PDB file of C-alpha atoms in Angstrom:
ATOM      1  CA  ALA A   1      29.815 -56.665  39.119  1.00 81.00           C
ATOM      2  CA  GLN A   2      29.286 -52.927  39.106  1.00 87.00           C
ATOM      3  CA  ARG A   3      28.701 -51.481  42.525  1.00 92.00           C
ATOM      4  CA  VAL A   4      28.784 -48.150  44.358  1.00 96.00           C
ATOM      5  CA  THR A   5      29.270 -48.143  48.110  1.00 97.00           C
ATOM      6  CA  GLN A   6      28.698 -45.249  50.467  1.00 97.00           C
ATOM      7  CA  PRO A   7      29.727 -46.618  53.849  1.00 96.00           C
ATOM      8  CA  GLU A   8      28.119 -43.910  55.985  1.00 96.00           C
ATOM      9  CA  LYS A   9      24.336 -43.580  56.242  1.00 96.00           C
ATOM     10  CA  LEU A  10      24.620 -40.456  58.351  1.00 97.00           C
ATOM     11  CA  LEU A  11      27.397 -37.931  58.761  1.00 97.00           C
ATOM     12  CA  SER A  12      27.002 -35.197  61.328  1.00 97.00           C
ATOM     13  CA  VAL A  13      29.393 -32.250  61.556  1.00 97.00           C
ATOM     14  CA  PHE A  14      29.405 -28.763  63.016  1.00 97.00           C
ATOM     15  CA  LYS A  15      29.259 -25.638  60.886  1.00 97.00           C
ATOM     16  CA  GLY A  16      32.718 -24.640  59.711  1.00 97.00           C
ATOM     17  CA  ALA A  17      34.177 -28.131  60.079  1.00 98.00           C
ATOM     18  CA  PRO A  18      35.606 -30.017  57.110  1.00 97.00           C
ATOM     19  CA  VAL A  19      33.433 -32.696  55.602  1.00 97.00           C
ATOM     20  CA  GLU A  20      34.240 -35.780  53.535  1.00 97.00           C
ATOM     21  CA  LEU A  21      31.545 -38.076  52.169  1.00 98.00           C
ATOM     22  CA  LYS A  22      33.011 -41.396  51.106  1.00 97.00           C
ATOM     23  CA  CYS A  23      32.249 -43.231  47.890  1.00 97.00           C
ATOM     24  CA  ASN A  24      33.893 -46.412  46.611  1.00 97.00           C
ATOM     25  CA  TYR A  25      33.085 -48.124  43.363  1.00 96.00           C
ATOM     26  CA  SER A  26      33.616 -51.438  41.646  1.00 94.00           C
ATOM     27  CA  TYR A  27      33.780 -51.365  37.859  1.00 91.00           C
ATOM     28  CA  SER A  28      36.086 -53.050  35.357  1.00 86.00           C
ATOM     29  CA  GLY A  29      35.696 -50.381  32.667  1.00 83.00           C
ATOM     30  CA  SER A  30      36.668 -46.723  32.564  1.00 84.00           C
ATOM     31  CA  PRO A  31      34.561 -45.101  35.288  1.00 86.00           C
ATOM     32  CA  GLU A  32      32.588 -41.915  35.042  1.00 89.00           C
ATOM     33  CA  LEU A  33      31.326 -40.776  38.422  1.00 92.00           C
ATOM     34  CA  PHE A  34      28.849 -38.255  39.723  1.00 94.00           C
ATOM     35  CA  TRP A  35      27.591 -36.795  42.954  1.00 96.00           C
ATOM     36  CA  TYR A  36      23.871 -36.025  43.203  1.00 96.00           C
ATOM     37  CA  VAL A  37      22.266 -34.102  46.043  1.00 96.00           C
ATOM     38  CA  GLN A  38      18.719 -33.937  47.357  1.00 96.00           C
ATOM     39  CA  TYR A  39      17.863 -31.054  49.670  1.00 96.00           C
ATOM     40  CA  SER A  40      14.812 -31.299  51.886  1.00 93.00           C
ATOM     41  CA  ARG A  41      11.607 -31.246  49.804  1.00 90.00           C
ATOM     42  CA  GLN A  42      13.511 -30.761  46.565  1.00 93.00           C
ATOM     43  CA  ARG A  43      14.224 -33.061  43.677  1.00 95.00           C
ATOM     44  CA  LEU A  44      17.406 -34.972  43.124  1.00 96.00           C
ATOM     45  CA  GLN A  45      19.914 -32.804  41.267  1.00 94.00           C
ATOM     46  CA  LEU A  46      23.407 -33.144  39.889  1.00 93.00           C
ATOM     47  CA  LEU A  47      26.082 -31.633  42.108  1.00 94.00           C
ATOM     48  CA  LEU A  48      29.190 -32.462  40.130  1.00 91.00           C
ATOM     49  CA  ARG A  49      30.775 -34.966  37.738  1.00 90.00           C
ATOM     50  CA  HIS A  50      34.384 -35.999  37.813  1.00 85.00           C
ATOM     51  CA  ILE A  51      35.152 -35.200  34.175  1.00 80.00           C
ATOM     52  CA  SER A  52      34.228 -31.551  34.760  1.00 80.00           C
ATOM     53  CA  ARG A  53      36.873 -31.167  37.483  1.00 75.00           C
ATOM     54  CA  GLU A  54      34.952 -28.231  38.888  1.00 80.00           C
ATOM     55  CA  SER A  55      34.021 -27.020  42.337  1.00 82.00           C
ATOM     56  CA  ILE A  56      30.320 -26.545  43.007  1.00 86.00           C
ATOM     57  CA  LYS A  57      29.120 -24.802  46.193  1.00 91.00           C
ATOM     58  CA  GLY A  58      32.619 -25.322  47.579  1.00 92.00           C
ATOM     59  CA  PHE A  59      32.516 -29.100  47.044  1.00 94.00           C
ATOM     60  CA  THR A  60      35.177 -31.003  45.130  1.00 93.00           C
ATOM     61  CA  ALA A  61      35.645 -34.662  44.339  1.00 94.00           C
ATOM     62  CA  ASP A  62      38.696 -36.395  42.926  1.00 88.00           C
ATOM     63  CA  LEU A  63      38.613 -39.731  41.181  1.00 91.00           C
ATOM     64  CA  ASN A  64      41.240 -42.082  42.619  1.00 91.00           C
ATOM     65  CA  LYS A  65      41.426 -45.083  40.325  1.00 89.00           C
ATOM     66  CA  GLY A  66      44.009 -46.822  42.509  1.00 91.00           C
ATOM     67  CA  GLU A  67      41.718 -46.783  45.517  1.00 92.00           C
ATOM     68  CA  THR A  68      38.542 -46.918  43.365  1.00 94.00           C
ATOM     69  CA  SER A  69      37.176 -43.958  45.282  1.00 95.00           C
ATOM     70  CA  PHE A  70      35.406 -40.685  44.527  1.00 96.00           C
ATOM     71  CA  HIS A  71      35.075 -38.957  47.868  1.00 97.00           C
ATOM     72  CA  LEU A  72      33.238 -35.625  48.128  1.00 96.00           C
ATOM     73  CA  LYS A  73      34.955 -32.944  50.177  1.00 96.00           C
ATOM     74  CA  LYS A  74      34.313 -29.464  51.466  1.00 96.00           C
ATOM     75  CA  PRO A  75      36.735 -27.600  53.721  1.00 96.00           C
ATOM     76  CA  PHE A  76      34.127 -25.621  55.701  1.00 97.00           C
ATOM     77  CA  ALA A  77      30.603 -27.042  55.990  1.00 97.00           C
ATOM     78  CA  GLN A  78      27.578 -24.736  56.020  1.00 97.00           C
ATOM     79  CA  GLU A  79      24.140 -25.421  57.465  1.00 97.00           C
ATOM     80  CA  GLU A  80      22.619 -25.214  53.992  1.00 96.00           C
ATOM     81  CA  ASP A  81      24.747 -28.205  52.955  1.00 97.00           C
ATOM     82  CA  SER A  82      22.491 -30.472  55.014  1.00 98.00           C
ATOM     83  CA  ALA A  83      20.990 -32.921  52.516  1.00 97.00           C
ATOM     84  CA  MET A  84      21.122 -36.451  51.131  1.00 97.00           C
ATOM     85  CA  TYR A  85      24.116 -37.097  48.918  1.00 98.00           C
ATOM     86  CA  TYR A  86      24.291 -39.916  46.382  1.00 98.00           C
ATOM     87  CA  CYS A  87      27.335 -41.115  44.530  1.00 97.00           C
ATOM     88  CA  ALA A  88      26.607 -42.610  41.108  1.00 95.00           C
ATOM     89  CA  LEU A  89      28.555 -44.543  38.469  1.00 94.00           C
ATOM     90  CA  LEU A  90      27.811 -44.275  34.752  1.00 90.00           C
ATOM     91  CA  TYR A  91      27.810 -47.793  33.422  1.00 80.00           C
ATOM     92  CA  ASN A  92      28.923 -48.599  29.882  1.00 71.00           C
ATOM     93  CA  GLN A  93      28.675 -44.940  28.811  1.00 63.00           C
ATOM     94  CA  GLY A  94      25.097 -45.750  27.829  1.00 73.00           C
ATOM     95  CA  GLY A  95      23.388 -43.543  30.372  1.00 75.00           C
ATOM     96  CA  LYS A  96      22.761 -46.233  32.956  1.00 87.00           C
ATOM     97  CA  LEU A  97      23.520 -44.861  36.413  1.00 91.00           C
ATOM     98  CA  ILE A  98      24.193 -47.069  39.400  1.00 94.00           C
ATOM     99  CA  PHE A  99      23.600 -45.232  42.673  1.00 96.00           C
ATOM    100  CA  GLY A 100      25.011 -45.777  46.118  1.00 97.00           C
ATOM    101  CA  GLN A 101      22.714 -45.996  49.125  1.00 97.00           C
ATOM    102  CA  GLY A 102      23.223 -42.348  49.980  1.00 97.00           C
ATOM    103  CA  THR A 103      24.696 -40.439  52.926  1.00 98.00           C
ATOM    104  CA  GLU A 104      22.664 -37.985  54.930  1.00 98.00           C
ATOM    105  CA  LEU A 105      24.793 -34.978  55.832  1.00 98.00           C
ATOM    106  CA  SER A 106      23.664 -32.995  58.842  1.00 98.00           C
ATOM    107  CA  VAL A 107      25.475 -29.726  59.553  1.00 98.00           C
ATOM    108  CA  LYS A 108      24.778 -28.421  63.036  1.00 97.00           C
ATOM    109  CA  PRO A 109      25.066 -24.751  64.021  1.00 95.00           C
TER     110      PRO A 109
ATOM    111  CA  GLU B   1      13.512 -24.386  31.133  1.00 64.00           C
ATOM    112  CA  ALA B   2      10.652 -26.357  32.632  1.00 78.00           C
ATOM    113  CA  GLY B   3      11.777 -29.403  34.574  1.00 93.00           C
ATOM    114  CA  VAL B   4      10.672 -33.015  34.401  1.00 97.00           C
ATOM    115  CA  ALA B   5       7.018 -33.258  35.383  1.00 97.00           C
ATOM    116  CA  GLN B   6       5.539 -36.295  37.108  1.00 97.00           C
ATOM    117  CA  SER B   7       2.068 -37.146  38.336  1.00 96.00           C
ATOM    118  CA  PRO B   8       0.559 -38.057  40.653  1.00 97.00           C
ATOM    119  CA  ARG B   9       2.790 -37.008  43.566  1.00 96.00           C
ATOM    120  CA  TYR B  10       1.291 -39.589  45.900  1.00 97.00           C
ATOM    121  CA  LYS B  11      -0.684 -42.782  45.388  1.00 97.00           C
ATOM    122  CA  ILE B  12      -2.087 -45.264  47.883  1.00 97.00           C
ATOM    123  CA  ILE B  13      -3.519 -48.538  46.640  1.00 96.00           C
ATOM    124  CA  GLU B  14      -4.188 -52.013  47.946  1.00 96.00           C
ATOM    125  CA  LYS B  15      -2.101 -54.995  46.899  1.00 94.00           C
ATOM    126  CA  ARG B  16      -3.178 -56.657  43.686  1.00 96.00           C
ATOM    127  CA  GLN B  17      -4.590 -53.371  42.340  1.00 97.00           C
ATOM    128  CA  SER B  18      -3.072 -51.617  39.351  1.00 97.00           C
ATOM    129  CA  VAL B  19      -1.491 -48.173  39.176  1.00 97.00           C
ATOM    130  CA  ALA B  20      -0.002 -45.924  36.510  1.00 97.00           C
ATOM    131  CA  PHE B  21       2.490 -43.075  36.671  1.00 97.00           C
ATOM    132  CA  TRP B  22       3.027 -40.364  34.103  1.00 97.00           C
ATOM    133  CA  CYS B  23       6.162 -38.457  33.153  1.00 97.00           C
ATOM    134  CA  ASN B  24       6.748 -35.496  30.865  1.00 97.00           C
ATOM    135  CA  PRO B  25      10.476 -34.977  30.230  1.00 96.00           C
ATOM    136  CA  ILE B  26      12.281 -31.744  29.494  1.00 96.00           C
ATOM    137  CA  SER B  27      11.537 -30.606  25.957  1.00 94.00           C
ATOM    138  CA  GLY B  28      14.039 -31.964  23.470  1.00 93.00           C
ATOM    139  CA  HIS B  29      15.459 -34.635  25.750  1.00 95.00           C
ATOM    140  CA  ALA B  30      15.824 -37.857  23.815  1.00 94.00           C
ATOM    141  CA  THR B  31      16.543 -40.162  26.719  1.00 95.00           C
ATOM    142  CA  LEU B  32      14.054 -40.956  29.464  1.00 96.00           C
ATOM    143  CA  TYR B  33      14.577 -43.103  32.555  1.00 97.00           C
ATOM    144  CA  TRP B  34      12.345 -44.631  35.221  1.00 97.00           C
ATOM    145  CA  TYR B  35      13.897 -45.392  38.598  1.00 98.00           C
ATOM    146  CA  GLN B  36      12.566 -47.117  41.689  1.00 98.00           C
ATOM    147  CA  GLN B  37      13.791 -45.809  45.042  1.00 96.00           C
ATOM    148  CA  ILE B  38      12.952 -47.943  48.048  1.00 96.00           C
ATOM    149  CA  LEU B  39      13.206 -46.254  51.444  1.00 93.00           C
ATOM    150  CA  GLY B  40      16.805 -46.090  52.632  1.00 91.00           C
ATOM    151  CA  GLN B  41      18.276 -47.004  49.253  1.00 94.00           C
ATOM    152  CA  GLY B  42      19.547 -45.179  46.210  1.00 95.00           C
ATOM    153  CA  PRO B  43      17.524 -45.044  42.994  1.00 96.00           C
ATOM    154  CA  LYS B  44      17.579 -48.198  40.881  1.00 96.00           C
ATOM    155  CA  LEU B  45      17.074 -47.994  37.128  1.00 95.00           C
ATOM    156  CA  LEU B  46      13.999 -49.853  35.888  1.00 97.00           C
ATOM    157  CA  ILE B  47      13.918 -48.873  32.225  1.00 96.00           C
ATOM    158  CA  GLN B  48      15.646 -46.503  29.815  1.00 95.00           C
ATOM    159  CA  PHE B  49      14.169 -45.149  26.586  1.00 95.00           C
ATOM    160  CA  GLN B  50      15.982 -43.523  23.680  1.00 93.00           C
ATOM    161  CA  ASN B  51      13.246 -41.604  21.863  1.00 91.00           C
ATOM    162  CA  ASN B  52      10.449 -44.200  21.724  1.00 87.00           C
ATOM    163  CA  GLY B  53      12.667 -47.286  21.826  1.00 92.00           C
ATOM    164  CA  VAL B  54      13.726 -49.283  24.881  1.00 93.00           C
ATOM    165  CA  VAL B  55      17.489 -49.243  25.494  1.00 91.00           C
ATOM    166  CA  ASP B  56      17.632 -51.157  28.786  1.00 91.00           C
ATOM    167  CA  ASP B  57      14.870 -52.876  30.725  1.00 93.00           C
ATOM    168  CA  SER B  58      16.988 -55.567  32.336  1.00 91.00           C
ATOM    169  CA  GLN B  59      15.857 -54.679  35.862  1.00 92.00           C
ATOM    170  CA  LEU B  60      12.174 -54.207  35.081  1.00 95.00           C
ATOM    171  CA  PRO B  61       9.999 -56.968  36.631  1.00 94.00           C
ATOM    172  CA  LYS B  62       8.210 -57.644  33.383  1.00 94.00           C
ATOM    173  CA  ASP B  63       5.612 -59.945  34.872  1.00 95.00           C
ATOM    174  CA  ARG B  64       3.996 -56.956  36.566  1.00 97.00           C
ATOM    175  CA  PHE B  65       5.659 -53.758  35.350  1.00 97.00           C
ATOM    176  CA  SER B  66       5.279 -52.205  31.922  1.00 97.00           C
ATOM    177  CA  ALA B  67       6.308 -48.875  30.438  1.00 97.00           C
ATOM    178  CA  GLU B  68       5.849 -47.090  27.173  1.00 95.00           C
ATOM    179  CA  ARG B  69       6.916 -43.915  25.432  1.00 94.00           C
ATOM    180  CA  LEU B  70       4.850 -44.121  22.302  1.00 81.00           C
ATOM    181  CA  LYS B  71       5.573 -40.761  20.648  1.00 86.00           C
ATOM    182  CA  GLY B  72       9.052 -40.347  22.080  1.00 84.00           C
ATOM    183  CA  VAL B  73       7.957 -37.670  24.545  1.00 92.00           C
ATOM    184  CA  ASP B  74       5.682 -38.539  27.504  1.00 95.00           C
ATOM    185  CA  SER B  75       5.979 -41.868  29.231  1.00 97.00           C
ATOM    186  CA  THR B  76       3.813 -44.007  31.486  1.00 97.00           C
ATOM    187  CA  LEU B  77       4.895 -46.700  33.917  1.00 98.00           C
ATOM    188  CA  LYS B  78       2.310 -49.252  35.034  1.00 98.00           C
ATOM    189  CA  ILE B  79       2.238 -51.844  37.771  1.00 97.00           C
ATOM    190  CA  GLN B  80      -0.341 -54.613  37.559  1.00 96.00           C
ATOM    191  CA  PRO B  81      -0.899 -56.266  39.996  1.00 95.00           C
ATOM    192  CA  ALA B  82       0.923 -54.384  42.752  1.00 96.00           C
ATOM    193  CA  LYS B  83       2.729 -56.179  45.562  1.00 96.00           C
ATOM    194  CA  LEU B  84       3.659 -54.887  49.000  1.00 96.00           C
ATOM    195  CA  GLU B  85       7.338 -54.718  48.015  1.00 96.00           C
ATOM    196  CA  ASP B  86       6.497 -52.209  45.257  1.00 97.00           C
ATOM    197  CA  SER B  87       6.086 -49.484  47.879  1.00 97.00           C
ATOM    198  CA  ALA B  88       8.671 -46.916  46.830  1.00 97.00           C
ATOM    199  CA  VAL B  89       9.232 -43.572  45.166  1.00 97.00           C
ATOM    200  CA  TYR B  90       9.173 -43.820  41.380  1.00 98.00           C
ATOM    201  CA  LEU B  91      11.433 -41.266  39.759  1.00 98.00           C
ATOM    202  CA  CYS B  92      11.471 -40.167  36.164  1.00 98.00           C
ATOM    203  CA  ALA B  93      14.543 -38.531  34.679  1.00 97.00           C
ATOM    204  CA  SER B  94      15.518 -37.265  31.258  1.00 96.00           C
ATOM    205  CA  SER B  95      18.713 -36.256  29.499  1.00 94.00           C
ATOM    206  CA  LEU B  96      19.568 -34.628  26.205  1.00 93.00           C
ATOM    207  CA  GLU B  97      21.367 -37.773  25.116  1.00 89.00           C
ATOM    208  CA  ARG B  98      22.425 -40.985  26.856  1.00 86.00           C
ATOM    209  CA  ASP B  99      25.744 -39.788  28.242  1.00 81.00           C
ATOM    210  CA  GLN B 100      24.508 -36.352  29.317  1.00 86.00           C
ATOM    211  CA  PRO B 101      23.554 -35.386  32.896  1.00 88.00           C
ATOM    212  CA  GLN B 102      20.162 -36.631  33.989  1.00 92.00           C
ATOM    213  CA  HIS B 103      17.468 -34.283  35.294  1.00 95.00           C
ATOM    214  CA  PHE B 104      15.015 -35.737  37.782  1.00 96.00           C
ATOM    215  CA  GLY B 105      11.361 -35.124  38.508  1.00 97.00           C
ATOM    216  CA  ASP B 106       9.853 -34.902  41.991  1.00 96.00           C
ATOM    217  CA  GLY B 107       8.801 -38.536  41.908  1.00 97.00           C
ATOM    218  CA  THR B 108       5.614 -40.403  42.789  1.00 97.00           C
ATOM    219  CA  ARG B 109       5.433 -41.902  46.252  1.00 97.00           C
ATOM    220  CA  LEU B 110       3.548 -45.202  46.071  1.00 97.00           C
ATOM    221  CA  SER B 111       2.193 -46.904  49.176  1.00 97.00           C
ATOM    222  CA  ILE B 112       0.734 -50.400  48.980  1.00 96.00           C
ATOM    223  CA  LEU B 113      -1.643 -51.438  51.749  1.00 92.00           C
TER     224      LEU B 113
END
């Protein structure tokens, strides 16, 4: 069955430290993965998608099919990165997204 | 461009009452989604529309939930009768087409007493 797992509910780091938010997926087809972010009192918004291979706000994510992972990384965390982060899998290329439980990132000064 | 609009923002009702949520997607977006997000969990898709037709409603509890998108633009989601476990944030999203990035509204926070 299709599943997205984010093992950490809360990740707390200091400003300037590297950050890695973990995401593992289970899917028998060809995966398309996304990271969504929700800042305090804002709506859920797309951060990046793996097919774009781009860096947004200093974040990158690489799809590792061997390890079925799509971890989100940033070398130097900023306080404004504090938010909820959701990893999501596009299922069957039909628009159906399966979300992980989310990881709350807290960046302390 | 204007974003996805949802109303109301908050709703408190008693169990067994009915409630309806409204969503206006981004202009020109053919695909519309309703998600349920229970506290501490990620959003879960309830129903997906392509224009005014249902693409996927496999996770919609059809004995109490219904949704429509009659003219292929606005959509309403209804719960009748509500149960305590329906307390959640109901999110609407839209995308240009099915495989395009989804844009979310602010959601409606529903509390069942």
